[in-house]
Every structure is written in structure tokens, then in C-alpha cells.
Amino acid sequence: MLENWVVIPTCLPLVQRRCPTCASQRFRANGKFRVNAHHKLLDAWLLVLCTACGETAKLTVLERMNVRSVRPELLDRLHANDTSLAAELLQDPVVRRRNRIALDWDDAWRLDTGGWDHLDREVIDVSVRFAARIPVRPVRLIAEGCGLSRAEVERLIGEGKLVSAVRLGGKLSGDFTFTLKR
């Protein structure tokens, strides 16, 4: 029987960027936007706050866009300070590259295993799905989901009792499956 696990974001991730005021490296996004119009041109920013000093920084979302080329529903979401839009934009590679930022997902996600009834079986087939592009080490997910230590998971991989079509070392942010034989 195939078990389904889901990696779910619990809050917006921290933004890694240097603060010009205090040299901190972390900013917190709270879902607030600033929209500014210059005649027929529109600018929009996602506002982030430094976790150390509270300084506000702006992450460019739209820059000198013609008002008619912006979808009305996007403009409505910007004006409404839509938190789900902030989450979408933080995950957008174009926005991250334009603003030269990285995301820190530590303590911003949880693993939903659907219960612990699978732990007593000899063979466990698990499909792990990511609700958002959260880079996590598969060894950490397997250890947390099966109630094992990371060293024990590494040992099982070495013995061939834990197999997957993807490489379990490093970080993944896409769906994968694995089989655990005890």
C-alpha cells in the first residue's frame, strides 16, 4: 500500500538579503505590497522587514509596466495585500533573480504523514509530495516521517534497505517516492 506524505509550508520563508542598516542577513515578508503609478506606468514591490532592526526593504515585483498590460486580478491582489500572492512571488525564480535574494525555509514547513500506522509494516512504499518548492533533504524527511535518526536512515541507504529513483543525498524540492524494507 502506498503512503502519501506532504511537505506543507506553515508560513512565509525568510528572505536572505543583506540589510544596509545593520548588516543582518534575514528579512521577514508579511504579505504587504506597495503599488505606485506614474501616469500610465506601474511599479509594485513586496515589502520585507529586517528581523534585526525592522528596516523595510522593497522587492521589485513590477517595474514600469503599462497599466493595461497588468491583469486586473493581479492588481486587485496587490492592492488587497494578498499573502498567498506574496508566497507565490517569493517562489518565482524571476522575482528572486531580479532582487538577488534566496529563501530560508528553516521552521517554515511541516511534514504531514497522515498518521503513524505505517511504522509496524515490513515494507513501506511512500510518495512524498511538495505543496510548495521547499528545498529539504530527503534523509531528514524520511527520518522525521519514520521516527528514525538521520544516521539510521543513512545506514539503511548504505545497506540497500531504503531505495528511491532519486538521489537521497543533497536537497530536493520536487516530488519523489521511496521504499523502506525493514
PDB file of C-alpha atoms in Angstrom:
ATOM      1  CA  MET A   1       0.000   0.000   0.000  1.00  0.00           C
ATOM      2  CA  LEU A   2       1.353   3.419  -0.988  1.00  0.00           C
ATOM      3  CA  GLU A   3       1.596   6.015   1.776  1.00  0.00           C
ATOM      4  CA  ASN A   4       1.253   9.694   0.815  1.00  0.00           C
ATOM      5  CA  TRP A   5       3.281  12.310   2.659  1.00  0.00           C
ATOM      6  CA  VAL A   6       3.006  16.040   2.002  1.00  0.00           C
ATOM      7  CA  VAL A   7       5.540  18.782   2.786  1.00  0.00           C
ATOM      8  CA  ILE A   8       3.394  21.812   3.630  1.00  0.00           C
ATOM      9  CA  PRO A   9       4.538  25.413   4.181  1.00  0.00           C
ATOM     10  CA  THR A  10       3.423  26.770   7.565  1.00  0.00           C
ATOM     11  CA  CYS A  11       4.409  30.407   6.972  1.00  0.00           C
ATOM     12  CA  LEU A  12       6.286  32.579   4.517  1.00  0.00           C
ATOM     13  CA  PRO A  13      10.014  31.809   4.363  1.00  0.00           C
ATOM     14  CA  LEU A  14      12.643  34.289   5.490  1.00  0.00           C
ATOM     15  CA  VAL A  15      14.328  36.276   2.738  1.00  0.00           C
ATOM     16  CA  GLN A  16      18.120  36.142   2.712  1.00  0.00           C
ATOM     17  CA  ARG A  17      19.472  39.551   1.780  1.00  0.00           C
ATOM     18  CA  ARG A  18      21.930  41.910   3.439  1.00  0.00           C
ATOM     19  CA  CYS A  19      20.372  44.776   5.405  1.00  0.00           C
ATOM     20  CA  PRO A  20      22.103  48.093   4.590  1.00  0.00           C
ATOM     21  CA  THR A  21      21.367  49.450   8.085  1.00  0.00           C
ATOM     22  CA  CYS A  22      22.528  46.707  10.438  1.00  0.00           C
ATOM     23  CA  ALA A  23      24.241  44.111   8.174  1.00  0.00           C
ATOM     24  CA  SER A  24      21.744  41.393   9.171  1.00  0.00           C
ATOM     25  CA  GLN A  25      21.064  38.699   6.564  1.00  0.00           C
ATOM     26  CA  ARG A  26      17.372  37.954   7.211  1.00  0.00           C
ATOM     27  CA  PHE A  27      14.152  39.717   6.244  1.00  0.00           C
ATOM     28  CA  ARG A  28      10.592  38.670   7.041  1.00  0.00           C
ATOM     29  CA  ALA A  29       7.836  39.063   4.434  1.00  0.00           C
ATOM     30  CA  ASN A  30       4.449  39.883   5.919  1.00  0.00           C
ATOM     31  CA  GLY A  31       2.460  39.985   2.676  1.00  0.00           C
ATOM     32  CA  LYS A  32       2.294  43.774   2.327  1.00  0.00           C
ATOM     33  CA  PHE A  33       2.719  45.366  -1.095  1.00  0.00           C
ATOM     34  CA  ARG A  34       3.326  48.905  -2.291  1.00  0.00           C
ATOM     35  CA  VAL A  35       1.915  49.924  -5.653  1.00  0.00           C
ATOM     36  CA  ASN A  36       2.886  53.204  -7.283  1.00  0.00           C
ATOM     37  CA  ALA A  37       1.545  54.665 -10.543  1.00  0.00           C
ATOM     38  CA  HIS A  38       3.352  57.138 -12.780  1.00  0.00           C
ATOM     39  CA  HIS A  39       0.708  58.209 -15.283  1.00  0.00           C
ATOM     40  CA  LYS A  40       0.304  55.036 -17.376  1.00  0.00           C
ATOM     41  CA  LEU A  41       3.232  53.163 -15.816  1.00  0.00           C
ATOM     42  CA  LEU A  42       3.022  50.996 -12.718  1.00  0.00           C
ATOM     43  CA  ASP A  43       5.570  49.827 -10.137  1.00  0.00           C
ATOM     44  CA  ALA A  44       4.860  47.241  -7.436  1.00  0.00           C
ATOM     45  CA  TRP A  45       7.031  45.997  -4.579  1.00  0.00           C
ATOM     46  CA  LEU A  46       6.739  43.336  -1.909  1.00  0.00           C
ATOM     47  CA  LEU A  47       7.738  44.881   1.416  1.00  0.00           C
ATOM     48  CA  VAL A  48      10.025  42.905   3.735  1.00  0.00           C
ATOM     49  CA  LEU A  49      11.236  43.813   7.238  1.00  0.00           C
ATOM     50  CA  CYS A  50      14.711  43.186   8.655  1.00  0.00           C
ATOM     51  CA  THR A  51      14.477  40.674  11.500  1.00  0.00           C
ATOM     52  CA  ALA A  52      17.167  42.530  13.493  1.00  0.00           C
ATOM     53  CA  CYS A  53      16.432  46.253  13.135  1.00  0.00           C
ATOM     54  CA  GLY A  54      12.980  46.389  11.488  1.00  0.00           C
ATOM     55  CA  GLU A  55      14.196  48.324   8.426  1.00  0.00           C
ATOM     56  CA  THR A  56      11.843  47.998   5.434  1.00  0.00           C
ATOM     57  CA  ALA A  57      13.201  46.855   2.077  1.00  0.00           C
ATOM     58  CA  LYS A  58      11.349  46.583  -1.216  1.00  0.00           C
ATOM     59  CA  LEU A  59      11.486  43.578  -3.528  1.00  0.00           C
ATOM     60  CA  THR A  60      10.568  44.562  -7.077  1.00  0.00           C
ATOM     61  CA  VAL A  61       7.543  42.721  -8.444  1.00  0.00           C
ATOM     62  CA  LEU A  62       6.576  45.002 -11.357  1.00  0.00           C
ATOM     63  CA  GLU A  63       8.765  47.732 -12.793  1.00  0.00           C
ATOM     64  CA  ARG A  64       7.494  50.441 -15.159  1.00  0.00           C
ATOM     65  CA  MET A  65       4.735  48.211 -16.543  1.00  0.00           C
ATOM     66  CA  ASN A  66       1.994  49.707 -18.655  1.00  0.00           C
ATOM     67  CA  VAL A  67      -1.187  49.671 -16.569  1.00  0.00           C
ATOM     68  CA  ARG A  68      -3.143  47.994 -19.385  1.00  0.00           C
ATOM     69  CA  SER A  69      -0.664  45.092 -19.532  1.00  0.00           C
ATOM     70  CA  VAL A  70      -1.216  44.163 -15.859  1.00  0.00           C
ATOM     71  CA  ARG A  71      -4.022  41.668 -15.290  1.00  0.00           C
ATOM     72  CA  PRO A  72      -6.835  43.283 -13.240  1.00  0.00           C
ATOM     73  CA  GLU A  73      -6.987  40.318 -10.831  1.00  0.00           C
ATOM     74  CA  LEU A  74      -3.240  40.675 -10.125  1.00  0.00           C
ATOM     75  CA  LEU A  75      -3.689  44.366  -9.443  1.00  0.00           C
ATOM     76  CA  ASP A  76      -6.603  43.608  -7.100  1.00  0.00           C
ATOM     77  CA  ARG A  77      -4.483  41.075  -5.195  1.00  0.00           C
ATOM     78  CA  LEU A  78      -1.635  43.587  -4.905  1.00  0.00           C
ATOM     79  CA  HIS A  79      -3.963  46.245  -3.511  1.00  0.00           C
ATOM     80  CA  ALA A  80      -5.518  43.715  -1.099  1.00  0.00           C
ATOM     81  CA  ASN A  81      -2.083  42.687   0.279  1.00  0.00           C
ATOM     82  CA  ASP A  82      -2.802  39.037  -0.571  1.00  0.00           C
ATOM     83  CA  THR A  83      -0.492  36.791   1.495  1.00  0.00           C
ATOM     84  CA  SER A  84      -0.870  33.896  -0.951  1.00  0.00           C
ATOM     85  CA  LEU A  85       0.340  36.195  -3.738  1.00  0.00           C
ATOM     86  CA  ALA A  86       3.386  37.039  -1.612  1.00  0.00           C
ATOM     87  CA  ALA A  87       4.078  33.304  -1.241  1.00  0.00           C
ATOM     88  CA  GLU A  88       3.750  32.783  -4.998  1.00  0.00           C
ATOM     89  CA  LEU A  89       6.042  35.703  -5.799  1.00  0.00           C
ATOM     90  CA  LEU A  90       8.716  34.618  -3.317  1.00  0.00           C
ATOM     91  CA  GLN A  91       8.818  31.238  -5.069  1.00  0.00           C
ATOM     92  CA  ASP A  92       9.010  32.796  -8.535  1.00  0.00           C
ATOM     93  CA  PRO A  93      12.582  32.351  -9.851  1.00  0.00           C
ATOM     94  CA  VAL A  94      12.319  35.552 -11.925  1.00  0.00           C
ATOM     95  CA  VAL A  95      11.455  37.654  -8.859  1.00  0.00           C
ATOM     96  CA  ARG A  96      14.218  36.005  -6.810  1.00  0.00           C
ATOM     97  CA  ARG A  97      16.818  36.531  -9.538  1.00  0.00           C
ATOM     98  CA  ARG A  98      15.762  40.150 -10.187  1.00  0.00           C
ATOM     99  CA  ASN A  99      16.063  41.007  -6.480  1.00  0.00           C
ATOM    100  CA  ARG A 100      19.133  38.810  -5.843  1.00  0.00           C
ATOM    101  CA  ILE A 101      17.560  37.004  -2.913  1.00  0.00           C
ATOM    102  CA  ALA A 102      17.439  33.461  -1.563  1.00  0.00           C
ATOM    103  CA  LEU A 103      14.841  31.899   0.711  1.00  0.00           C
ATOM    104  CA  ASP A 104      15.414  30.390   4.153  1.00  0.00           C
ATOM    105  CA  TRP A 105      12.786  27.687   4.771  1.00  0.00           C
ATOM    106  CA  ASP A 106      14.013  26.681   8.261  1.00  0.00           C
ATOM    107  CA  ASP A 107      10.997  26.326  10.593  1.00  0.00           C
ATOM    108  CA  ALA A 108       8.603  27.372   7.788  1.00  0.00           C
ATOM    109  CA  TRP A 109       7.280  23.937   6.811  1.00  0.00           C
ATOM    110  CA  ARG A 110       5.934  20.693   8.282  1.00  0.00           C
ATOM    111  CA  LEU A 111       5.619  17.091   7.140  1.00  0.00           C
ATOM    112  CA  ASP A 112       2.127  15.591   7.089  1.00  0.00           C
ATOM    113  CA  THR A 113       2.417  11.778   7.128  1.00  0.00           C
ATOM    114  CA  GLY A 114      -1.231  11.031   7.736  1.00  0.00           C
ATOM    115  CA  GLY A 115      -0.511   9.122  10.956  1.00  0.00           C
ATOM    116  CA  TRP A 116       1.913   6.584  12.377  1.00  0.00           C
ATOM    117  CA  ASP A 117       0.114   3.345  11.396  1.00  0.00           C
ATOM    118  CA  HIS A 118       2.730   2.545   8.713  1.00  0.00           C
ATOM    119  CA  LEU A 119       5.651   2.105  11.129  1.00  0.00           C
ATOM    120  CA  ASP A 120       4.931  -1.536  12.015  1.00  0.00           C
ATOM    121  CA  ARG A 121       4.948  -2.886   8.431  1.00  0.00           C
ATOM    122  CA  GLU A 122       7.911  -4.742   6.906  1.00  0.00           C
ATOM    123  CA  VAL A 123       7.848  -2.801   3.614  1.00  0.00           C
ATOM    124  CA  ILE A 124       6.731   0.808   3.297  1.00  0.00           C
ATOM    125  CA  ASP A 125       6.190   2.498  -0.086  1.00  0.00           C
ATOM    126  CA  VAL A 126       5.928   6.276   0.309  1.00  0.00           C
ATOM    127  CA  SER A 127       5.159   9.035  -2.160  1.00  0.00           C
ATOM    128  CA  VAL A 128       6.361  12.448  -0.963  1.00  0.00           C
ATOM    129  CA  ARG A 129       4.625  15.478  -2.496  1.00  0.00           C
ATOM    130  CA  PHE A 130       5.676  19.084  -2.035  1.00  0.00           C
ATOM    131  CA  ALA A 131       2.883  21.680  -1.723  1.00  0.00           C
ATOM    132  CA  ALA A 132       5.497  24.364  -2.465  1.00  0.00           C
ATOM    133  CA  ARG A 133       9.069  24.351  -3.775  1.00  0.00           C
ATOM    134  CA  ILE A 134      10.700  23.863  -0.381  1.00  0.00           C
ATOM    135  CA  PRO A 135      14.279  22.533  -0.579  1.00  0.00           C
ATOM    136  CA  VAL A 136      14.603  19.787   2.052  1.00  0.00           C
ATOM    137  CA  ARG A 137      16.988  16.874   2.471  1.00  0.00           C
ATOM    138  CA  PRO A 138      15.115  13.604   1.792  1.00  0.00           C
ATOM    139  CA  VAL A 139      17.089  11.947   4.616  1.00  0.00           C
ATOM    140  CA  ARG A 140      15.591  14.487   7.038  1.00  0.00           C
ATOM    141  CA  LEU A 141      12.040  13.872   5.738  1.00  0.00           C
ATOM    142  CA  ILE A 142      12.407  10.090   5.964  1.00  0.00           C
ATOM    143  CA  ALA A 143      13.907  10.307   9.458  1.00  0.00           C
ATOM    144  CA  GLU A 144      11.093  12.592  10.653  1.00  0.00           C
ATOM    145  CA  GLY A 145       8.327  10.602   8.954  1.00  0.00           C
ATOM    146  CA  CYS A 146       9.523   7.181  10.157  1.00  0.00           C
ATOM    147  CA  GLY A 147      10.673   8.225  13.623  1.00  0.00           C
ATOM    148  CA  LEU A 148      14.317   7.333  12.918  1.00  0.00           C
ATOM    149  CA  SER A 149      17.563   9.193  13.394  1.00  0.00           C
ATOM    150  CA  ARG A 150      19.313  10.585  10.320  1.00  0.00           C
ATOM    151  CA  ALA A 151      22.254   8.272  10.981  1.00  0.00           C
ATOM    152  CA  GLU A 152      19.869   5.290  10.948  1.00  0.00           C
ATOM    153  CA  VAL A 153      18.391   6.460   7.626  1.00  0.00           C
ATOM    154  CA  GLU A 154      21.917   6.817   6.171  1.00  0.00           C
ATOM    155  CA  ARG A 155      22.724   3.287   7.392  1.00  0.00           C
ATOM    156  CA  LEU A 156      19.551   1.906   5.730  1.00  0.00           C
ATOM    157  CA  ILE A 157      20.515   3.619   2.450  1.00  0.00           C
ATOM    158  CA  GLY A 158      24.004   2.084   2.670  1.00  0.00           C
ATOM    159  CA  GLU A 159      22.558  -1.401   3.304  1.00  0.00           C
ATOM    160  CA  GLY A 160      20.159  -1.073   0.351  1.00  0.00           C
ATOM    161  CA  LYS A 161      17.059  -1.293   2.550  1.00  0.00           C
ATOM    162  CA  LEU A 162      15.997   2.242   1.616  1.00  0.00           C
ATOM    163  CA  VAL A 163      15.774   2.783  -2.147  1.00  0.00           C
ATOM    164  CA  SER A 164      14.494   5.544  -4.393  1.00  0.00           C
ATOM    165  CA  ALA A 165      14.670   6.544  -8.044  1.00  0.00           C
ATOM    166  CA  VAL A 166      16.121   9.923  -6.978  1.00  0.00           C
ATOM    167  CA  ARG A 167      19.386  10.574  -5.171  1.00  0.00           C
ATOM    168  CA  LEU A 168      18.606  10.816  -1.457  1.00  0.00           C
ATOM    169  CA  GLY A 169      21.706  12.869  -0.649  1.00  0.00           C
ATOM    170  CA  GLY A 170      21.512  16.642  -1.061  1.00  0.00           C
ATOM    171  CA  LYS A 171      18.291  18.654  -1.180  1.00  0.00           C
ATOM    172  CA  LEU A 172      15.120  18.124  -3.188  1.00  0.00           C
ATOM    173  CA  SER A 173      12.141  20.386  -3.768  1.00  0.00           C
ATOM    174  CA  GLY A 174      10.190  18.121  -6.098  1.00  0.00           C
ATOM    175  CA  ASP A 175       8.030  15.057  -5.575  1.00  0.00           C
ATOM    176  CA  PHE A 176       9.695  11.665  -5.113  1.00  0.00           C
ATOM    177  CA  THR A 177       8.981   8.137  -3.925  1.00  0.00           C
ATOM    178  CA  PHE A 178      10.959   5.670  -1.825  1.00  0.00           C
ATOM    179  CA  THR A 179      10.682   2.145  -0.457  1.00  0.00           C
ATOM    180  CA  LEU A 180      11.819   1.142   3.025  1.00  0.00           C
ATOM    181  CA  LYS A 181      12.402  -2.543   3.836  1.00  0.00           C
ATOM    182  CA  ARG A 182      12.943  -3.463   7.475  1.00  0.00           C
TER     183      ARG A 182
END
